[in-house]
Coordinates of N, CA and C in Angstrom, one line a residue:
M1 N -131.6 -16.2 -176.0 CA -132.0 -17.6 -175.7 C -133.3 -17.6 -174.9
H2 N -133.9 -16.5 -174.6 CA -135.1 -16.4 -173.8 C -136.2 -17.0 -174.6
I3 N -136.9 -18.0 -174.1 CA -138.0 -18.6 -174.8 C -139.3 -17.8 -174.5
P4 N -140.0 -17.3 -175.5 CA -141.2 -16.5 -175.2 C -142.4 -17.3 -174.9
D5 N -143.5 -16.7 -174.5 CA -144.7 -17.4 -174.2 C -145.2 -18.0 -175.6
G6 N -145.7 -19.2 -175.5 CA -146.3 -19.9 -176.7 C -145.3 -20.5 -177.6
F7 N -144.0 -20.4 -177.3 CA -143.0 -21.0 -178.2 C -142.8 -22.5 -178.0
V8 N -143.0 -23.0 -176.8 CA -143.0 -24.4 -176.5 C -144.4 -24.7 -175.8
N9 N -144.8 -26.0 -175.9 CA -146.1 -26.4 -175.4 C -146.1 -26.5 -173.9
A10 N -147.3 -26.7 -173.3 CA -147.5 -26.8 -171.9 C -146.6 -27.8 -171.2
P11 N -146.6 -29.1 -171.7 CA -145.8 -30.1 -171.1 C -144.3 -29.8 -170.9
V12 N -143.7 -29.2 -171.9 CA -142.3 -28.8 -171.8 C -142.2 -27.6 -170.8
S13 N -143.1 -26.7 -170.9 CA -143.0 -25.6 -169.9 C -143.2 -26.0 -168.5
I14 N -144.1 -27.0 -168.3 CA -144.3 -27.5 -166.9 C -143.1 -28.3 -166.5
A15 N -142.6 -29.1 -167.4 CA -141.4 -29.9 -167.0 C -140.2 -29.0 -166.7
G16 N -140.0 -28.0 -167.5 CA -139.0 -27.0 -167.2 C -139.2 -26.3 -165.8
G17 N -140.4 -26.0 -165.5 CA -140.7 -25.4 -164.2 C -140.4 -26.3 -163.1
V18 N -140.7 -27.6 -163.2 CA -140.5 -28.6 -162.2 C -139.0 -28.7 -161.9
V19 N -138.2 -28.8 -163.0 CA -136.8 -29.0 -162.9 C -136.2 -27.7 -162.3
A20 N -136.6 -26.5 -162.8 CA -136.1 -25.3 -162.2 C -136.4 -25.1 -160.7
V21 N -137.6 -25.4 -160.3 CA -137.9 -25.3 -158.9 C -137.1 -26.3 -158.1
A22 N -137.0 -27.5 -158.6 CA -136.2 -28.5 -157.8 C -134.7 -28.0 -157.7
G23 N -134.2 -27.6 -158.9 CA -132.8 -27.1 -158.9 C -132.5 -25.9 -158.0
L24 N -133.4 -25.0 -158.0 CA -133.3 -23.8 -157.2 C -133.5 -24.0 -155.8
A25 N -134.4 -25.0 -155.5 CA -134.6 -25.4 -154.1 C -133.3 -26.0 -153.5
L26 N -132.7 -26.9 -154.3 CA -131.4 -27.5 -153.9 C -130.3 -26.4 -153.7
C27 N -130.3 -25.4 -154.6 CA -129.4 -24.3 -154.4 C -129.6 -23.5 -153.1
S28 N -130.9 -23.2 -152.9 CA -131.2 -22.5 -151.7 C -130.9 -23.3 -150.4
R29 N -131.1 -24.6 -150.5 CA -130.8 -25.4 -149.3 C -129.3 -25.5 -149.0
N30 N -128.5 -25.3 -150.0 CA -127.0 -25.4 -149.8 C -126.4 -24.0 -149.7
L31 N -127.2 -23.0 -149.7 CA -126.6 -21.6 -149.6 C -126.0 -21.4 -148.2
G32 N -126.6 -21.8 -147.2 CA -126.2 -21.5 -145.8 C -124.7 -21.8 -145.5
P33 N -124.3 -23.1 -145.7 CA -122.9 -23.4 -145.4 C -121.9 -22.7 -146.3
S34 N -122.3 -22.3 -147.5 CA -121.3 -21.7 -148.4 C -121.4 -20.2 -148.4
L35 N -122.4 -19.6 -147.8 CA -122.6 -18.1 -147.9 C -121.5 -17.4 -147.1
R36 N -120.9 -16.3 -147.7 CA -120.0 -15.5 -147.0 C -120.7 -14.1 -146.8
D37 N -120.2 -13.3 -145.9 CA -120.8 -12.0 -145.6 C -120.8 -11.1 -146.8
R38 N -119.7 -11.2 -147.6 CA -119.6 -10.3 -148.7 C -120.5 -10.8 -149.9
D39 N -121.1 -12.0 -149.8 CA -121.8 -12.5 -151.0 C -123.2 -11.8 -151.2
I40 N -123.8 -11.3 -150.1 CA -125.1 -10.7 -150.3 C -125.0 -9.4 -151.1
P41 N -124.2 -8.4 -150.6 CA -124.1 -7.2 -151.4 C -123.5 -7.5 -152.8
L42 N -122.6 -8.5 -152.9 CA -122.0 -8.8 -154.2 C -123.1 -9.4 -155.1
A43 N -124.0 -10.2 -154.6 CA -125.1 -10.7 -155.4 C -126.0 -9.6 -156.0
G44 N -126.3 -8.6 -155.1 CA -127.1 -7.5 -155.6 C -126.4 -6.7 -156.7
L45 N -125.1 -6.5 -156.6 CA -124.4 -5.8 -157.6 C -124.3 -6.6 -158.9
A46 N -124.1 -7.9 -158.7 CA -124.0 -8.8 -159.8 C -125.3 -8.9 -160.6
A47 N -126.4 -8.9 -159.9 CA -127.7 -9.0 -160.6 C -127.9 -7.7 -161.4
A48 N -127.6 -6.6 -160.9 CA -127.7 -5.3 -161.7 C -126.7 -5.4 -162.9
F49 N -125.5 -5.9 -162.7 CA -124.5 -6.0 -163.7 C -125.0 -6.9 -164.8
F50 N -125.6 -8.0 -164.5 CA -126.1 -9.0 -165.5 C -127.2 -8.4 -166.3
L51 N -128.1 -7.6 -165.7 CA -129.2 -7.0 -166.4 C -128.6 -6.0 -167.5
V52 N -127.5 -5.3 -167.1 CA -126.9 -4.5 -168.1 C -126.1 -5.3 -169.2
L53 N -125.5 -6.3 -168.7 CA -124.7 -7.2 -169.6 C -125.5 -7.8 -170.7
E54 N -126.8 -8.2 -170.3 CA -127.6 -8.9 -171.3 C -128.4 -7.9 -172.2
A55 N -128.3 -6.6 -171.9 CA -129.1 -5.7 -172.7 C -128.8 -5.6 -174.2
P56 N -127.5 -5.5 -174.5 CA -127.2 -5.3 -176.0 C -127.5 -6.6 -176.8
I57 N -128.2 -6.4 -177.9 CA -128.6 -7.5 -178.8 C -127.7 -7.4 -180.0
F58 N -127.0 -8.5 -180.3 CA -126.1 -8.6 -181.4 C -126.8 -9.3 -182.6
P59 N -127.0 -8.5 -183.7 CA -127.6 -9.2 -184.9 C -126.6 -10.1 -185.5
I60 N -126.9 -11.3 -185.8 CA -126.0 -12.3 -186.4 C -126.9 -13.0 -187.5
G61 N -126.4 -13.0 -188.7 CA -127.2 -13.6 -189.8 C -128.4 -12.9 -190.1
V62 N -129.3 -13.5 -190.9 CA -130.5 -12.9 -191.3 C -131.7 -13.1 -190.3
G63 N -132.1 -12.0 -189.7 CA -133.2 -12.1 -188.8 C -132.9 -12.8 -187.5
T64 N -131.7 -13.0 -187.1 CA -131.4 -13.6 -185.9 C -130.6 -12.7 -185.0
G65 N -130.5 -12.9 -183.7 CA -129.7 -12.1 -182.8 C -129.6 -12.8 -181.5
G66 N -128.7 -12.3 -180.7 CA -128.5 -12.9 -179.4 C -127.9 -11.9 -178.4
H67 N -127.7 -12.3 -177.2 CA -127.0 -11.5 -176.2 C -126.2 -12.3 -175.3
L68 N -125.3 -11.7 -174.5 CA -124.5 -12.3 -173.5 C -125.4 -12.8 -172.4
L69 N -125.0 -13.9 -171.7 CA -125.9 -14.5 -170.7 C -125.3 -14.2 -169.2
G70 N -124.1 -14.4 -169.0 CA -123.5 -14.1 -167.7 C -123.6 -15.2 -166.7
G71 N -124.2 -16.4 -167.0 CA -124.4 -17.5 -166.0 C -123.1 -18.0 -165.5
T72 N -122.1 -18.2 -166.4 CA -120.8 -18.8 -165.9 C -120.1 -17.8 -165.0
L73 N -120.1 -16.5 -165.4 CA -119.5 -15.5 -164.6 C -120.2 -15.5 -163.2
A74 N -121.5 -15.7 -163.1 CA -122.2 -15.7 -161.9 C -121.7 -16.8 -161.0
V75 N -121.5 -18.0 -161.5 CA -121.1 -19.1 -160.7 C -119.6 -19.0 -160.3
A76 N -118.8 -18.4 -161.2 CA -117.4 -18.2 -160.9 C -117.2 -17.2 -159.7
L77 N -118.1 -16.2 -159.7 CA -118.0 -15.2 -158.6 C -118.7 -15.6 -157.3
L78 N -119.9 -16.2 -157.5 CA -120.8 -16.5 -156.4 C -120.9 -18.0 -156.0
G79 N -120.4 -18.8 -156.8 CA -120.5 -20.3 -156.5 C -121.7 -20.9 -157.2
P80 N -121.7 -22.2 -157.2 CA -122.8 -23.0 -157.9 C -124.2 -22.9 -157.2
W81 N -124.2 -22.4 -156.0 CA -125.5 -22.3 -155.3 C -126.1 -20.9 -155.4
L82 N -125.4 -19.9 -155.1 CA -125.9 -18.5 -155.2 C -126.0 -18.0 -156.6
G83 N -125.1 -18.4 -157.5 CA -125.0 -18.0 -158.8 C -126.3 -18.2 -159.6
P84 N -126.9 -19.5 -159.6 CA -128.1 -19.7 -160.3 C -129.3 -18.9 -159.7
V85 N -129.3 -18.7 -158.4 CA -130.4 -18.0 -157.8 C -130.4 -16.5 -158.3
V86 N -129.2 -15.9 -158.4 CA -129.1 -14.5 -158.9 C -129.5 -14.5 -160.3
I87 N -129.1 -15.4 -161.2 CA -129.5 -15.3 -162.6 C -131.0 -15.6 -162.7
S88 N -131.6 -16.4 -161.9 CA -133.0 -16.6 -161.9 C -133.8 -15.4 -161.6
V89 N -133.3 -14.6 -160.6 CA -133.9 -13.4 -160.2 C -133.9 -12.4 -161.4
V90 N -132.7 -12.4 -162.1 CA -132.6 -11.5 -163.3 C -133.6 -11.9 -164.3
L91 N -133.8 -13.2 -164.5 CA -134.7 -13.7 -165.5 C -136.2 -13.3 -165.2
V92 N -136.5 -13.4 -163.9 CA -137.9 -12.9 -163.5 C -138.1 -11.5 -163.8
V93 N -137.1 -10.6 -163.5 CA -137.2 -9.2 -163.7 C -137.3 -8.9 -165.2
Q94 N -136.5 -9.6 -166.0 CA -136.6 -9.4 -167.5 C -138.0 -9.8 -168.0
A95 N -138.5 -11.0 -167.5 CA -139.8 -11.4 -168.0 C -140.9 -10.5 -167.6
L96 N -140.9 -10.0 -166.4 CA -142.0 -9.2 -165.9 C -142.0 -7.7 -166.4
F97 N -140.7 -7.2 -166.5 CA -140.6 -5.8 -166.7 C -140.0 -5.4 -168.1
A98 N -139.3 -6.3 -168.7 CA -138.7 -6.0 -170.0 C -139.2 -6.8 -171.1
G99 N -140.1 -7.7 -170.8 CA -140.7 -8.5 -171.9 C -139.7 -9.4 -172.6
D100 N -138.6 -9.8 -171.9 CA -137.6 -10.6 -172.4 C -137.7 -12.0 -171.9
G101 N -138.4 -12.9 -172.7 CA -138.7 -14.2 -172.2 C -140.1 -14.3 -171.6
G102 N -140.8 -15.4 -171.8 CA -142.2 -15.5 -171.4 C -142.3 -15.9 -169.9
V103 N -143.4 -15.5 -169.3 CA -143.7 -15.8 -167.9 C -143.9 -17.3 -167.8
T104 N -144.7 -17.9 -168.8 CA -144.9 -19.3 -168.8 C -143.7 -20.2 -169.0
A105 N -142.7 -19.5 -169.6 CA -141.5 -20.3 -170.0 C -140.3 -20.0 -169.0
L106 N -140.7 -19.3 -167.9 CA -139.6 -19.0 -166.9 C -138.8 -20.2 -166.4
G107 N -139.5 -21.3 -166.2 CA -138.8 -22.5 -165.7 C -137.8 -23.0 -166.7
V108 N -138.3 -23.1 -168.0 CA -137.4 -23.6 -169.0 C -136.2 -22.6 -169.2
N109 N -136.4 -21.3 -169.2 CA -135.4 -20.4 -169.3 C -134.4 -20.4 -168.1
A110 N -134.9 -20.7 -166.9 CA -134.0 -20.8 -165.8 C -133.1 -22.0 -165.9
V111 N -133.7 -23.1 -166.4 CA -132.9 -24.3 -166.6 C -131.7 -24.0 -167.6
N112 N -132.1 -23.4 -168.7 CA -131.1 -23.1 -169.8 C -130.0 -22.1 -169.4
M113 N -130.4 -21.1 -168.6 CA -129.5 -20.0 -168.4 C -129.0 -19.9 -167.0
A114 N -129.7 -20.5 -166.0 CA -129.2 -20.4 -164.6 C -128.6 -21.7 -164.1
L115 N -129.3 -22.8 -164.5 CA -128.8 -24.1 -163.9 C -127.7 -24.7 -164.8
I116 N -127.8 -24.6 -166.1 CA -126.7 -25.1 -167.0 C -125.3 -24.6 -166.6
P117 N -125.1 -23.3 -166.3 CA -123.8 -22.9 -165.9 C -123.3 -23.6 -164.6
A118 N -124.2 -23.9 -163.7 CA -123.9 -24.5 -162.5 C -123.6 -26.0 -162.7
L119 N -124.3 -26.6 -163.6 CA -124.2 -28.0 -163.9 C -123.1 -28.4 -164.8
V120 N -122.8 -27.4 -165.7 CA -121.8 -27.7 -166.8 C -120.5 -26.8 -166.6
G121 N -120.8 -25.4 -166.5 CA -119.7 -24.5 -166.4 C -118.8 -24.6 -165.1
Y122 N -119.5 -24.7 -164.0 CA -118.7 -24.7 -162.7 C -117.9 -26.0 -162.6
P123 N -118.5 -27.2 -162.8 CA -117.6 -28.4 -162.8 C -116.5 -28.3 -163.8
L124 N -116.7 -27.7 -165.0 CA -115.6 -27.6 -165.9 C -114.5 -26.7 -165.4
I125 N -114.9 -25.6 -164.8 CA -113.8 -24.7 -164.2 C -113.0 -25.5 -163.1
L126 N -113.7 -26.3 -162.3 CA -113.0 -27.1 -161.3 C -112.1 -28.1 -161.9
G127 N -112.6 -28.7 -163.0 CA -111.7 -29.7 -163.6 C -110.5 -29.1 -164.3
L128 N -110.7 -28.0 -164.9 CA -109.6 -27.3 -165.6 C -108.6 -26.8 -164.6
R129 N -109.1 -26.4 -163.4 CA -108.2 -25.9 -162.3 C -107.2 -27.0 -161.9
K130 N -107.6 -28.3 -162.0 CA -106.7 -29.4 -161.6 C -105.6 -29.6 -162.6
V131 N -105.8 -29.3 -163.9 CA -104.8 -29.7 -164.9 C -104.1 -28.5 -165.4
L132 N -104.6 -27.3 -165.2 CA -103.9 -26.1 -165.7 C -103.0 -25.5 -164.6
P133 N -102.0 -24.7 -164.9 CA -101.1 -24.1 -163.9 C -101.9 -23.2 -163.0
K134 N -101.5 -23.2 -161.7 CA -102.3 -22.5 -160.7 C -101.8 -21.0 -160.7
T135 N -102.2 -20.3 -161.8 CA -102.0 -18.9 -161.9 C -103.3 -18.1 -162.2
K136 N -103.3 -16.8 -162.0 CA -104.5 -16.0 -162.2 C -104.8 -16.0 -163.7
L137 N -103.9 -16.0 -164.5 CA -104.1 -16.0 -166.0 C -104.9 -17.3 -166.4
W138 N -104.4 -18.4 -165.9 CA -105.0 -19.7 -166.3 C -106.3 -19.9 -165.7
A139 N -106.5 -19.3 -164.5 CA -107.8 -19.4 -163.8 C -108.9 -18.6 -164.6
A140 N -108.5 -17.5 -165.1 CA -109.3 -16.7 -166.0 C -109.6 -17.4 -167.3
I141 N -108.6 -18.0 -167.9 CA -108.8 -18.8 -169.1 C -109.8 -19.9 -168.9
A142 N -109.7 -20.6 -167.8 CA -110.6 -21.7 -167.4 C -112.0 -21.2 -167.4
C143 N -112.2 -20.0 -166.8 CA -113.6 -19.4 -166.7 C -114.1 -19.1 -168.0
G144 N -113.2 -18.5 -168.9 CA -113.6 -18.2 -170.2 C -114.0 -19.4 -171.0
L145 N -113.3 -20.5 -171.0 CA -113.6 -21.7 -171.7 C -114.9 -22.3 -171.2
A146 N -115.1 -22.2 -169.9 CA -116.4 -22.7 -169.3 C -117.6 -21.9 -169.7
G147 N -117.3 -20.5 -169.9 CA -118.4 -19.7 -170.4 C -118.8 -20.1 -171.8
F148 N -117.8 -20.3 -172.6 CA -118.1 -20.8 -174.0 C -118.9 -22.1 -174.0
V149 N -118.5 -23.0 -173.3 CA -119.1 -24.3 -173.3 C -120.5 -24.3 -172.7
S150 N -120.7 -23.5 -171.6 CA -122.0 -23.3 -171.0 C -123.1 -22.7 -172.0
V151 N -122.7 -21.7 -172.7 CA -123.6 -21.0 -173.6 C -123.9 -22.0 -174.7
T152 N -122.9 -22.7 -175.3 CA -123.2 -23.6 -176.3 C -124.1 -24.8 -175.9
A153 N -123.9 -25.3 -174.7 CA -124.7 -26.3 -174.1 C -126.1 -25.8 -173.9
G154 N -126.3 -24.6 -173.5 CA -127.6 -24.0 -173.3 C -128.4 -23.9 -174.6
S155 N -127.7 -23.5 -175.7 CA -128.3 -23.4 -177.0 C -128.7 -24.8 -177.5
V156 N -127.9 -25.8 -177.3 CA -128.3 -27.2 -177.7 C -129.5 -27.6 -176.9
L157 N -129.6 -27.4 -175.6 CA -130.7 -27.8 -174.8 C -132.0 -27.0 -175.3
Y158 N -131.8 -25.7 -175.6 CA -132.9 -24.9 -176.1 C -133.5 -25.6 -177.4
S159 N -132.6 -26.0 -178.3 CA -133.1 -26.6 -179.5 C -133.8 -27.9 -179.3
L160 N -133.3 -28.7 -178.3 CA -133.9 -30.0 -178.0 C -135.3 -29.8 -177.4
E161 N -135.4 -28.8 -176.6 CA -136.7 -28.5 -175.9 C -137.8 -28.1 -177.0
Y162 N -137.3 -27.3 -178.0 CA -138.2 -27.0 -179.1 C -138.6 -28.2 -180.0
A163 N -137.6 -29.0 -180.2 CA -137.8 -30.2 -181.0 C -138.8 -31.1 -180.3
V164 N -138.8 -31.2 -179.0 CA -139.7 -32.0 -178.3 C -141.1 -31.4 -178.2
G165 N -141.2 -30.1 -177.9 CA -142.5 -29.5 -177.7 C -142.6 -28.1 -178.3
G166 N -142.1 -28.0 -179.5 CA -142.3 -26.7 -180.2 C -143.8 -26.4 -180.5
A167 N -144.2 -25.2 -180.3 CA -145.6 -24.9 -180.5 C -145.8 -23.8 -181.6
T168 N -144.9 -23.7 -182.4 CA -145.0 -22.8 -183.6 C -144.8 -23.6 -184.9
S169 N -145.0 -22.9 -186.0 CA -144.9 -23.6 -187.3 C -143.4 -23.6 -187.8
V170 N -142.5 -23.0 -187.0 CA -141.1 -22.9 -187.5 C -140.5 -24.3 -187.3
P171 N -139.9 -24.9 -188.3 CA -139.4 -26.2 -188.2 C -138.3 -26.3 -187.2
A172 N -138.2 -27.4 -186.5 CA -137.2 -27.6 -185.4 C -135.8 -27.5 -185.9
T173 N -135.6 -28.0 -187.2 CA -134.2 -27.9 -187.8 C -133.8 -26.4 -187.9
T174 N -134.8 -25.6 -188.4 CA -134.5 -24.2 -188.5 C -134.1 -23.5 -187.2
V175 N -134.9 -23.9 -186.2 CA -134.6 -23.3 -184.8 C -133.3 -23.8 -184.3
A176 N -132.9 -25.0 -184.5 CA -131.7 -25.6 -184.1 C -130.5 -24.9 -184.8
V177 N -130.6 -24.8 -186.1 CA -129.5 -24.2 -186.9 C -129.3 -22.8 -186.5
T178 N -130.4 -22.0 -186.4 CA -130.3 -20.6 -186.1 C -129.8 -20.4 -184.7
T179 N -130.4 -21.1 -183.7 CA -130.0 -20.9 -182.3 C -128.6 -21.3 -182.0
I180 N -128.2 -22.5 -182.4 CA -126.9 -23.0 -182.1 C -125.9 -22.2 -182.9
G181 N -126.2 -21.9 -184.2 CA -125.2 -21.1 -184.9 C -125.0 -19.7 -184.3
T182 N -126.1 -19.1 -184.0 CA -126.0 -17.7 -183.4 C -125.3 -17.8 -182.0
Y183 N -125.6 -18.7 -181.2 CA -125.0 -18.7 -179.8 C -123.6 -19.3 -179.8
T184 N -123.2 -20.0 -180.8 CA -121.8 -20.4 -180.9 C -120.9 -19.2 -181.1
V185 N -121.4 -18.2 -181.9 CA -120.7 -16.9 -182.0 C -120.8 -16.1 -180.7
I186 N -122.0 -16.1 -180.1 CA -122.2 -15.4 -178.8 C -121.3 -16.0 -177.8
A187 N -121.2 -17.3 -177.8 CA -120.4 -18.0 -176.8 C -118.9 -17.6 -176.8
V188 N -118.4 -17.2 -178.0 CA -117.0 -16.7 -178.1 C -116.9 -15.4 -177.3
F189 N -117.9 -14.5 -177.5 CA -117.9 -13.2 -176.8 C -118.1 -13.5 -175.3
E190 N -119.0 -14.4 -175.0 CA -119.3 -14.7 -173.6 C -118.0 -15.2 -172.9
G191 N -117.2 -16.1 -173.6 CA -116.0 -16.6 -173.0 C -115.0 -15.5 -172.8
L192 N -114.9 -14.6 -173.8 CA -113.9 -13.5 -173.7 C -114.3 -12.5 -172.5
V193 N -115.6 -12.2 -172.5 CA -116.0 -11.2 -171.4 C -115.8 -11.9 -170.0
T194 N -116.2 -13.1 -169.9 CA -116.1 -13.8 -168.6 C -114.6 -13.9 -168.2
G195 N -113.8 -14.3 -169.1 CA -112.3 -14.4 -168.8 C -111.7 -13.1 -168.4
L196 N -112.1 -12.0 -169.2 CA -111.5 -10.7 -168.9 C -112.0 -10.2 -167.5
I197 N -113.2 -10.3 -167.2 CA -113.8 -9.8 -166.0 C -113.1 -10.6 -164.8
V198 N -113.0 -11.9 -164.9 CA -112.4 -12.7 -163.9 C -110.9 -12.3 -163.7
A199 N -110.3 -12.1 -164.8 CA -108.8 -11.7 -164.8 C -108.7 -10.4 -164.0
A200 N -109.6 -9.5 -164.4 CA -109.5 -8.1 -163.7 C -109.7 -8.2 -162.2
L201 N -110.8 -9.0 -161.8 CA -111.1 -9.2 -160.4 C -110.0 -9.9 -159.7
L202 N -109.4 -10.9 -160.3 CA -108.3 -11.7 -159.6 C -107.1 -10.7 -159.4
R203 N -107.0 -9.8 -160.2 CA -105.8 -8.8 -160.0 C -106.2 -7.8 -159.0
L204 N -107.4 -7.3 -159.0 CA -107.8 -6.2 -158.1 C -108.5 -6.6 -156.8
R205 N -109.4 -7.6 -156.9 CA -110.2 -8.0 -155.7 C -110.3 -9.6 -155.8
P206 N -109.3 -10.3 -155.6 CA -109.3 -11.8 -155.7 C -110.3 -12.4 -154.7
D207 N -110.6 -11.7 -153.6 CA -111.5 -12.2 -152.6 C -112.9 -12.3 -153.1
L208 N -113.2 -11.7 -154.3 CA -114.6 -11.7 -154.8 C -114.8 -12.8 -155.8
V209 N -113.7 -13.5 -156.1 CA -113.8 -14.6 -157.1 C -113.8 -16.0 -156.4
R210 N -114.9 -16.6 -156.3 CA -114.9 -17.8 -155.5 C -114.0 -18.9 -156.1
V211 N -114.0 -19.0 -157.4 CA -113.2 -20.1 -158.1 C -111.7 -19.7 -158.0
G212 N -111.3 -18.6 -157.4 CA -109.9 -18.3 -157.3 C -109.3 -18.5 -156.0
R213 N -110.1 -19.2 -155.1 CA -109.6 -19.4 -153.7 C -108.3 -20.3 -153.8
H214 N -108.3 -21.2 -154.7 CA -107.1 -22.1 -154.8 C -105.8 -21.4 -155.0
L215 N -105.9 -20.2 -155.6 CA -104.7 -19.4 -155.9 C -104.0 -18.9 -154.6
S216 N -104.8 -18.4 -153.7 CA -104.2 -18.0 -152.4 C -103.7 -19.1 -151.6
R217 N -104.3 -20.3 -151.7 CA -103.8 -21.4 -151.0 C -102.5 -21.9 -151.6
A218 N -102.4 -21.9 -152.9 CA -101.2 -22.3 -153.6 C -100.0 -21.3 -153.3
S219 N -100.4 -20.0 -153.2 CA -99.3 -19.0 -152.9 C -98.8 -19.2 -151.4
A220 N -99.8 -19.5 -150.5 CA -99.4 -19.7 -149.1 C -98.5 -21.0 -149.0

């Protein structure tokens, strides 16, 4: 879902940059009160893990492909403030050193892949926590469902951005069908991977899962 240079026009790229800067500034401003001592080394490890997680490209359909994103997993482990910052750092590294996503489209990509999980995935996890049984299994399922929804929402936003400011000759309908179709399948894998990793951590190191704090309180 990385938008390359020249795929959307300057107004959309600039608008994405403004929204991304504002969103990340808000995240940075709220980091202090929510930051735990273990979060800094965990953020570094998470960034490296997400770089590896996003490396495999899955061919789906004719001439299309996609990869896992990890945004919802980031906010599940690190919270809605640190999670987007970590994913944004990963996006910068990918754009500068791996050629994955354009430098001029960094803002748009950050909105789609770093901020959407915090705006959509994290509130969905919190909402599901209120209605689902307070067990580790259901907490992992909630994270998996949020991962699916976040990726799908990101693909829809990607398609809308191209429809508004597409800068290539590819029809917007083609981009929408290809992107949403591809990432709906990717979203299933994203949800499974997110749920499985959260389930494993809740069993082995529940202190590393920020969205699992309610479980220890419920047990107490």
